[in-house]
Coordinates of C-alpha atoms (C1' of nucleotides) and ligand atoms in Angstrom, one line a residue:
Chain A
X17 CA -12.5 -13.7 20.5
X18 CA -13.4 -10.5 22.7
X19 CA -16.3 -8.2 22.5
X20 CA -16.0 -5.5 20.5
X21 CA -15.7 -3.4 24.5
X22 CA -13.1 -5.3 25.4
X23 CA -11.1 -4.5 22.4
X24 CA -11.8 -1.1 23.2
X25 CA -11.0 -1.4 26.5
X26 CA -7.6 -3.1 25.2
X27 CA -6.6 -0.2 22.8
X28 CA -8.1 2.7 25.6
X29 CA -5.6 1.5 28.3
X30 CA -2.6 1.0 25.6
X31 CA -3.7 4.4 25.0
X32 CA -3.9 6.0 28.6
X33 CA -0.8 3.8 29.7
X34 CA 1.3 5.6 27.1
X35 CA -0.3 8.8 27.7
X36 CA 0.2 8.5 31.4
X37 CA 4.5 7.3 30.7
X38 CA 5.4 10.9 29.3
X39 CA 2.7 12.2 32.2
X40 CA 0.0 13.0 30.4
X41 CA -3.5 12.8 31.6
X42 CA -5.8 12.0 28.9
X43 CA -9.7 13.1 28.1
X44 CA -12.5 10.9 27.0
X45 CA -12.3 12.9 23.5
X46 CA -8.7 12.0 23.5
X47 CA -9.0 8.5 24.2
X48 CA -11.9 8.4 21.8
X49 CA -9.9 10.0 18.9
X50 CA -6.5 7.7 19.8
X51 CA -8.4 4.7 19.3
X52 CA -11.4 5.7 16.7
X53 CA -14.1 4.7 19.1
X54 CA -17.7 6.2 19.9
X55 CA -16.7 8.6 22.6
X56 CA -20.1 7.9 24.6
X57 CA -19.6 4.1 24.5
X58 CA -16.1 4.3 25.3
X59 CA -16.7 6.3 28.3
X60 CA -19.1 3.4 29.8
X61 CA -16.0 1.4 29.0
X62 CA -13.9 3.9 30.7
X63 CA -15.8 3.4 33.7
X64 CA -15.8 -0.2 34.2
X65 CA -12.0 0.1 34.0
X66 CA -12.1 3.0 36.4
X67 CA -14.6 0.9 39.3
X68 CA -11.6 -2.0 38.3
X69 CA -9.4 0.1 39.5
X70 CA -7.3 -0.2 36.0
X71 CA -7.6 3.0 35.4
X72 CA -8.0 6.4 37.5
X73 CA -10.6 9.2 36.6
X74 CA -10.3 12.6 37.8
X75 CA -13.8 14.6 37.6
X76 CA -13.2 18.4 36.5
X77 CA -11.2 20.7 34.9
X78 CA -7.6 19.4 34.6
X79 CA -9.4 15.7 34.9
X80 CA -9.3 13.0 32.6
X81 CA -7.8 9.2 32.5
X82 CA -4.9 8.3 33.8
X83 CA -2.5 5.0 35.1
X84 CA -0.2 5.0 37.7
X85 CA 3.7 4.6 36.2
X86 CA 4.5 2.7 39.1
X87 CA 1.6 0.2 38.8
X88 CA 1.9 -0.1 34.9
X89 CA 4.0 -3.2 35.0
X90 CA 1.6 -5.1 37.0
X91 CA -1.2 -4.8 34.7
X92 CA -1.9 -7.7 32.4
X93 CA -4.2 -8.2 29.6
X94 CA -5.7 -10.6 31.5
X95 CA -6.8 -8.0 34.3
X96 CA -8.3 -6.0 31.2
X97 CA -10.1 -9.0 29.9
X98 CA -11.5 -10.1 32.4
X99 CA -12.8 -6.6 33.7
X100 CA -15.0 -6.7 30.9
X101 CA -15.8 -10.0 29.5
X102 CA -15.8 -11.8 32.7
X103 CA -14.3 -15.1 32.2
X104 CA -15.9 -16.2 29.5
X105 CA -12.3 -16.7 28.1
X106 CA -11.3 -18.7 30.8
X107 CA -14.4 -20.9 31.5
X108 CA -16.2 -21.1 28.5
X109 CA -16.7 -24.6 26.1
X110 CA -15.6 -23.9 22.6
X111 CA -19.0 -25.7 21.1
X112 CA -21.1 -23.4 23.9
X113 CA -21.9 -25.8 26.4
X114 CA -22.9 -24.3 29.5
X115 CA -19.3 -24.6 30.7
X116 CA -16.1 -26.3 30.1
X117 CA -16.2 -29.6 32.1
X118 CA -13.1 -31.6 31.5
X119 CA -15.2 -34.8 33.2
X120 CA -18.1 -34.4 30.7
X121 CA -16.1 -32.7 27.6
X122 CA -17.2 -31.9 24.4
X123 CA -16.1 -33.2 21.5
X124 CA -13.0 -30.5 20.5
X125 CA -12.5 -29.8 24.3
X126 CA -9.0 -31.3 24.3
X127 CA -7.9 -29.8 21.2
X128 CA -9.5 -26.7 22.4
X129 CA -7.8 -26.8 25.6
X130 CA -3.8 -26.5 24.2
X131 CA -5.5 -22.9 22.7
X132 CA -6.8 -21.5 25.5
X133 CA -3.8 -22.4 27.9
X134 CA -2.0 -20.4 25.1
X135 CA -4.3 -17.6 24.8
X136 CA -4.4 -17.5 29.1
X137 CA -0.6 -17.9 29.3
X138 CA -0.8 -14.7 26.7
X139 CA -3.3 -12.7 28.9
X140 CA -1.3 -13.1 32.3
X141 CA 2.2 -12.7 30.9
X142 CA 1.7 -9.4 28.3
X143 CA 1.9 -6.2 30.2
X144 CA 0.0 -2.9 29.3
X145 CA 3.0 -0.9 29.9
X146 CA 5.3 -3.1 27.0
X147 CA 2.6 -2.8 24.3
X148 CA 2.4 0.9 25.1
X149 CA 6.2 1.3 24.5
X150 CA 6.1 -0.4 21.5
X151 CA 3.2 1.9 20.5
X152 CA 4.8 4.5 22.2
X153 CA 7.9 4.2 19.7
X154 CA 5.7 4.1 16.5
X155 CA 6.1 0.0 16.2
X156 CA 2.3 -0.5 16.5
X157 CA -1.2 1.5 16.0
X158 CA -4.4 1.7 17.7
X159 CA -6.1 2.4 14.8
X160 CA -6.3 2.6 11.2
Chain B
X26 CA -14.4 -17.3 19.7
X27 CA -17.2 -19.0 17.3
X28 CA -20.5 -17.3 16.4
X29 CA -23.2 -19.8 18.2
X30 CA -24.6 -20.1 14.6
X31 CA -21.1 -21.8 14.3
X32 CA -21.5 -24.0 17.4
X33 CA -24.8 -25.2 16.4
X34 CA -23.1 -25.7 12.8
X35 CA -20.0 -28.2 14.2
X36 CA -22.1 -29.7 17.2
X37 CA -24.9 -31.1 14.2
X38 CA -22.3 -31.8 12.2
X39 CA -20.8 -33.9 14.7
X40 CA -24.0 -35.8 15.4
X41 CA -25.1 -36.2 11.5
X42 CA -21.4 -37.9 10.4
X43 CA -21.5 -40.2 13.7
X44 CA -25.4 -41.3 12.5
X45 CA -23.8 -41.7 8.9
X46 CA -21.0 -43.8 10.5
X47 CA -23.8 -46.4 11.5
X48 CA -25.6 -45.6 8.1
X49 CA -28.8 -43.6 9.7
X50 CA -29.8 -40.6 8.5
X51 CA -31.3 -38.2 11.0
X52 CA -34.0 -35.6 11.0
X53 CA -34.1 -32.2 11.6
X54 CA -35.5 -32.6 15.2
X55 CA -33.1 -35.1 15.9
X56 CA -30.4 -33.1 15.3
X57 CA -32.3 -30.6 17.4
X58 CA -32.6 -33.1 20.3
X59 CA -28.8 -35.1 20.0
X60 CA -27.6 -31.0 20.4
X61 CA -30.1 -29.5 22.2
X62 CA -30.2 -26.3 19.8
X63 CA -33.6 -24.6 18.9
X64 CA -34.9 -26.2 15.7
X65 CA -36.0 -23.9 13.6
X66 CA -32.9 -22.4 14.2
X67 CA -30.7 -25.3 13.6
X68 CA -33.0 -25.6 10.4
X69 CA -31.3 -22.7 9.2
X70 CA -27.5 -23.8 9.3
X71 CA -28.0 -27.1 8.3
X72 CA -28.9 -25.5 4.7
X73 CA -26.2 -23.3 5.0
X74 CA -23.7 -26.4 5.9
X75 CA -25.4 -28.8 2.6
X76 CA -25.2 -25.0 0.0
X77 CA -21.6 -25.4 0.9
X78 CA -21.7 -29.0 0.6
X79 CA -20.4 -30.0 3.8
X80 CA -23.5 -32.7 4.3
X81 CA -26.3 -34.0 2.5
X82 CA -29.7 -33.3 2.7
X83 CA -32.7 -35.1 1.3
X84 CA -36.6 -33.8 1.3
X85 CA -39.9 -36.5 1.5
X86 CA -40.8 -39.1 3.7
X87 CA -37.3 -41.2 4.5
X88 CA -35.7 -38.1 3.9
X89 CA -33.4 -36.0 6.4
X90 CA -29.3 -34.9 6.9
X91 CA -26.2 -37.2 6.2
X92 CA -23.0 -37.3 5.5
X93 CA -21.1 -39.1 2.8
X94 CA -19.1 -42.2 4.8
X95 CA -16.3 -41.9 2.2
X96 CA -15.5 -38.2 2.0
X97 CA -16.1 -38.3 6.3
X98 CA -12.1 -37.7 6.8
X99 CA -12.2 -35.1 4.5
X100 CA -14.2 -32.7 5.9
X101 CA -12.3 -30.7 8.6
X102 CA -13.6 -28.2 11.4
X103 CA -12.2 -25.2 9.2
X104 CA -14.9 -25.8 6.3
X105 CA -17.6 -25.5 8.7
X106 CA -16.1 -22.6 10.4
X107 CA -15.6 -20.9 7.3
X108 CA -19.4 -22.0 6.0
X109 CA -20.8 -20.1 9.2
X110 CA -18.5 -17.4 10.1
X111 CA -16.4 -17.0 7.3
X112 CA -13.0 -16.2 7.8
X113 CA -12.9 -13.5 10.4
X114 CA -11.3 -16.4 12.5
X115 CA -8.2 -16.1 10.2
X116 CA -8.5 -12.7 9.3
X117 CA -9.7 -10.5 11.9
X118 CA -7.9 -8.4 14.1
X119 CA -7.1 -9.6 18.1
X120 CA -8.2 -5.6 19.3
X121 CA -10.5 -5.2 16.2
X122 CA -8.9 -2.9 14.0
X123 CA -10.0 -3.9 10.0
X124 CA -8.0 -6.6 9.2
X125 CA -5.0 -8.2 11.0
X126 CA -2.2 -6.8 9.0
X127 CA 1.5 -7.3 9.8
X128 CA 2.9 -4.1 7.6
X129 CA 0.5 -1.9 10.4
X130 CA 0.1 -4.4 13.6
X131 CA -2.4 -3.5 16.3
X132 CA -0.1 -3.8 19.7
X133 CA -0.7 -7.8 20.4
X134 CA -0.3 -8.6 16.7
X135 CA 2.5 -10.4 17.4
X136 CA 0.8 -12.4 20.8
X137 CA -2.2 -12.9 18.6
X138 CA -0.7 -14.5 15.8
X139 CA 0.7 -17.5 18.0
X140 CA -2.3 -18.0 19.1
X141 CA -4.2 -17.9 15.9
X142 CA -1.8 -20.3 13.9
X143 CA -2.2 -22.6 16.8
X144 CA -6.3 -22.5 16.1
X145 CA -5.8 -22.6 12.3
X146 CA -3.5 -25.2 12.6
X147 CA -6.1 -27.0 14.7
X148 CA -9.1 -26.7 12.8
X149 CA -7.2 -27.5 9.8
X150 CA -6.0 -30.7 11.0
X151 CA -8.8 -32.1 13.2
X152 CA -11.2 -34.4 10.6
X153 CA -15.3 -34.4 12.1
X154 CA -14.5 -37.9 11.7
X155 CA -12.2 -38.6 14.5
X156 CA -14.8 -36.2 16.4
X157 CA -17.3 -38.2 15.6
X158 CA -15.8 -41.5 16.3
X159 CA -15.0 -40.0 20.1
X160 CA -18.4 -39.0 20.1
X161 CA -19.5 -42.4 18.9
X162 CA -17.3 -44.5 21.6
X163 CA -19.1 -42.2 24.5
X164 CA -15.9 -40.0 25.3
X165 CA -17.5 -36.9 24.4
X166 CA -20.8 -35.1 24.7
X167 CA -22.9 -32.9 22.2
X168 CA -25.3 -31.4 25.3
X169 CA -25.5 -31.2 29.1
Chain C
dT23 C1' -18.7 31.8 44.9
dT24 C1' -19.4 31.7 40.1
dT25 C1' -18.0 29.6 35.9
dA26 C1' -16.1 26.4 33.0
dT27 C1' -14.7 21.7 32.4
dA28 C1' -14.7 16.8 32.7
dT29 C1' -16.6 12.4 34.2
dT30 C1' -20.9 9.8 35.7
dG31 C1' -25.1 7.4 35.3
dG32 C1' -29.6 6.6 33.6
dA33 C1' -32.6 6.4 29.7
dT34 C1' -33.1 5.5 25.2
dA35 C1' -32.0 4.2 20.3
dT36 C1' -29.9 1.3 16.8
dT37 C1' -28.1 -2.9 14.9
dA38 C1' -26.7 -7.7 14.8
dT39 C1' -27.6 -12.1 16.4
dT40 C1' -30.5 -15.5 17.8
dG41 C1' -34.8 -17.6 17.5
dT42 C1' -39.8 -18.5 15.7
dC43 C1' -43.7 -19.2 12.5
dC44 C1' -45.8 -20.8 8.6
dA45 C1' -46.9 -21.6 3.9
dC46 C1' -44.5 -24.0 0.1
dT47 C1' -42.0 -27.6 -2.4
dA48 C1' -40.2 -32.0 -3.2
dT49 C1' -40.6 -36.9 -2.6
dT50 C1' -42.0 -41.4 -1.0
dT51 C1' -45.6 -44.6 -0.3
dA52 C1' -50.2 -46.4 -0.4
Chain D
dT14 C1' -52.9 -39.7 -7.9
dA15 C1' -53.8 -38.6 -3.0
dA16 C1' -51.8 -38.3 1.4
dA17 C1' -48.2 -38.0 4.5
dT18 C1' -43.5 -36.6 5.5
dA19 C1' -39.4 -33.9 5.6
dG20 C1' -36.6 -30.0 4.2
dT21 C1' -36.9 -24.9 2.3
dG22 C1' -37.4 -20.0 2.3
dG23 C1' -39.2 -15.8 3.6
dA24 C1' -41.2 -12.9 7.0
dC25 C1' -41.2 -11.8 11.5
dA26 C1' -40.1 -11.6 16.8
dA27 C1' -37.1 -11.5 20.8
dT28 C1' -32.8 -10.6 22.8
dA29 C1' -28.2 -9.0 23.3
dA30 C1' -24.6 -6.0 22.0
dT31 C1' -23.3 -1.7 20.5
dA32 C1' -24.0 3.2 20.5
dT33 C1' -26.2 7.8 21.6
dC34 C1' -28.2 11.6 24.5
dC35 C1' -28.5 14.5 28.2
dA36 C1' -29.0 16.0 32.9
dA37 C1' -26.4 15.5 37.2
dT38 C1' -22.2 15.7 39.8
dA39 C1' -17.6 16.9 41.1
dT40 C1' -13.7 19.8 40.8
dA41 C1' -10.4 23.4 39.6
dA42 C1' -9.5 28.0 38.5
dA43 C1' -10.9 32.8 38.2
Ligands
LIG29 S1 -16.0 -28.9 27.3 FE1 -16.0 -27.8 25.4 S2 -14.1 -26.9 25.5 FE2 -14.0 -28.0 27.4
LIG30 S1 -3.2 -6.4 13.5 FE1 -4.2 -6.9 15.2 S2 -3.9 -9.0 15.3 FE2 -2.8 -8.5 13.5

DNA sequence: TTTATATTGGATATTATTGTCCACTATTTA
DNA sequence: TAAATAGTGGACAATAATATCCAATATAAA
C-alpha cells in the first residue's frame, strides 16, 4: 500500500504530533526508538517532512522535531502520503499501467476505482492530531 | 498495492482465460506481447500461477497457457493475489507494524480496516471471467 | 568564544525486487 | 527416431528500496 518510508513517516509524525501536544520537542533517537525504526533512515525521512513543511527541525542543543499545536488539525494523512510517495496513491492503475486513464481503463479499473475513492476520502479526512490522541491515551501503538 | 509480479500475474491471466474463451491457447510470448510484460519474466509467474493451479500449461510443439472454460467463473482475483503475494494484502499492517492486529491496533487500524474489507471483498467477488469477457468485448485494455 | 549537541547531506552498503540468459526436458510431428 | 517447438528451472544481472556511516553545519549554553 505505502512504502515502507511512508509508514515511517506516518508513525514519526503520530509520534512528534503527540510529543509536540504535552510540548515536547522530540530527537531523532527519540523518534527512532517511539516507532522502532533505523534512526539514520528515519532521519532522511525526517527531512523530507521537514522541507514539507510537516514538521519543524531545530539544529542544536535543545533542537529536535517538533509540530505546531495550532497547525495540528490541519494536517492530514494525505499531506503525509503524498510528501513521500508522491501520488502514486492517487494516480496510479491497479494492474500498473503507466497511469489510471478512465478513457482507456484497465480491466479492474472500475472496481478499483470505489477503493481508492475510499482510501483518498480516508487520507484527506484523518487528522494527525486525532490519531495522536488516541495514541496519546494508550488506545493505539506505534510499534510492537 | 500489488507486487508488479502480481500485476504481470492478473494482467496474463486476463489475457490466457479471454484466449480460452475463444478456445486458443497462447504462448509465452504472446502473453508477453497482449501485456506488454518482459518475457522471461512473465515466464516466471505463469509457473507460479499453473503450481497453484490457477491455469494450465502444456510443453511441445502446440503447447502453451490456458485456462479451463468450465472452472473460468471460479477463479477469482484473490487466488492470484494470494499465488503471487500471498496474503500480506489481508494481513499486513496499513503503517507496517507485524501483522494487523485488532487486540494492539497501529493508530489507522480502524481507517484501514474499511478500506481493506472493501478490497477483500472485491477481489473475492470479481470472477477473471467477467474481466475477461470486458476485455473480450474491447471495454478494457491489458497495455498502453 | 569554546564546547557540546543535534540535524543535514552526501557517499556508500545491503537487500529485495525485477528482469535476463541459457541449457534442459517434455512433447508433437515428420 | 530425428527434428522442431514450447515450457522449466537454475544461475545470474540490473535496478530500486531500504539502511548505514561520517564529516559538515547550525545553535545553545557555559
Ligand atoms: S486504469 Fe487501471 S485502475 Fe484505472
Ligand atoms: S494494526 Fe495496523 S492496520 Fe491493523
Amino acid at each position: 500500500m505505502f512504502s515502507k518510508a511512508c509508514e515511517y513517516g506516518i508513525r514519526a509524525s503520530i509520534f512528534i504530533a503527540e510529543q509536540s501536544l504535552l510540548d515536547r520537542k522530540v530527537s531523532l533517537k527519540d523518534v527512532a526508538e517511539a516507532i522502532e525504526s533505523p534512526s539514520a533512515y528515519t532521519s532522511k525521512i525526517l527531512q523530507r517532512l521537514s522541507k514539507s513543511n510537516i514538521i519543524n527541525s531545530d539544529k542544536g542543543p535543545t533542537g529536535g522535531f517538533s509540530m505546531d499545536k495550532s497547525e495540528l488539525e490541519k494536517v492530514k494523512l494525505s499531506s503525509i502520503v503524498y510528501a513521500i510517495d508522491g501520488d502514486t496513491v492517487y494516480n496510479g492503475c491497479g494492474l500498473g499501467l503507466k497511469r489510471c486513464n478512465a478513457d482507456k481503463p484497465c480491466p479492474v479499473h472500475n472496481q478499483f476505482k470505489v477503493i481508492r475513492d475510499e482510501l483518498k476520502k480516508m487520507l484527506e479526512t484523518t487528522t494527525v492530531k486525532t490519531l495522536a490522541m488516541d495514541f496519546e491515551k494508550g488506545l493505539t501503538f506505534l510499534k510492537r
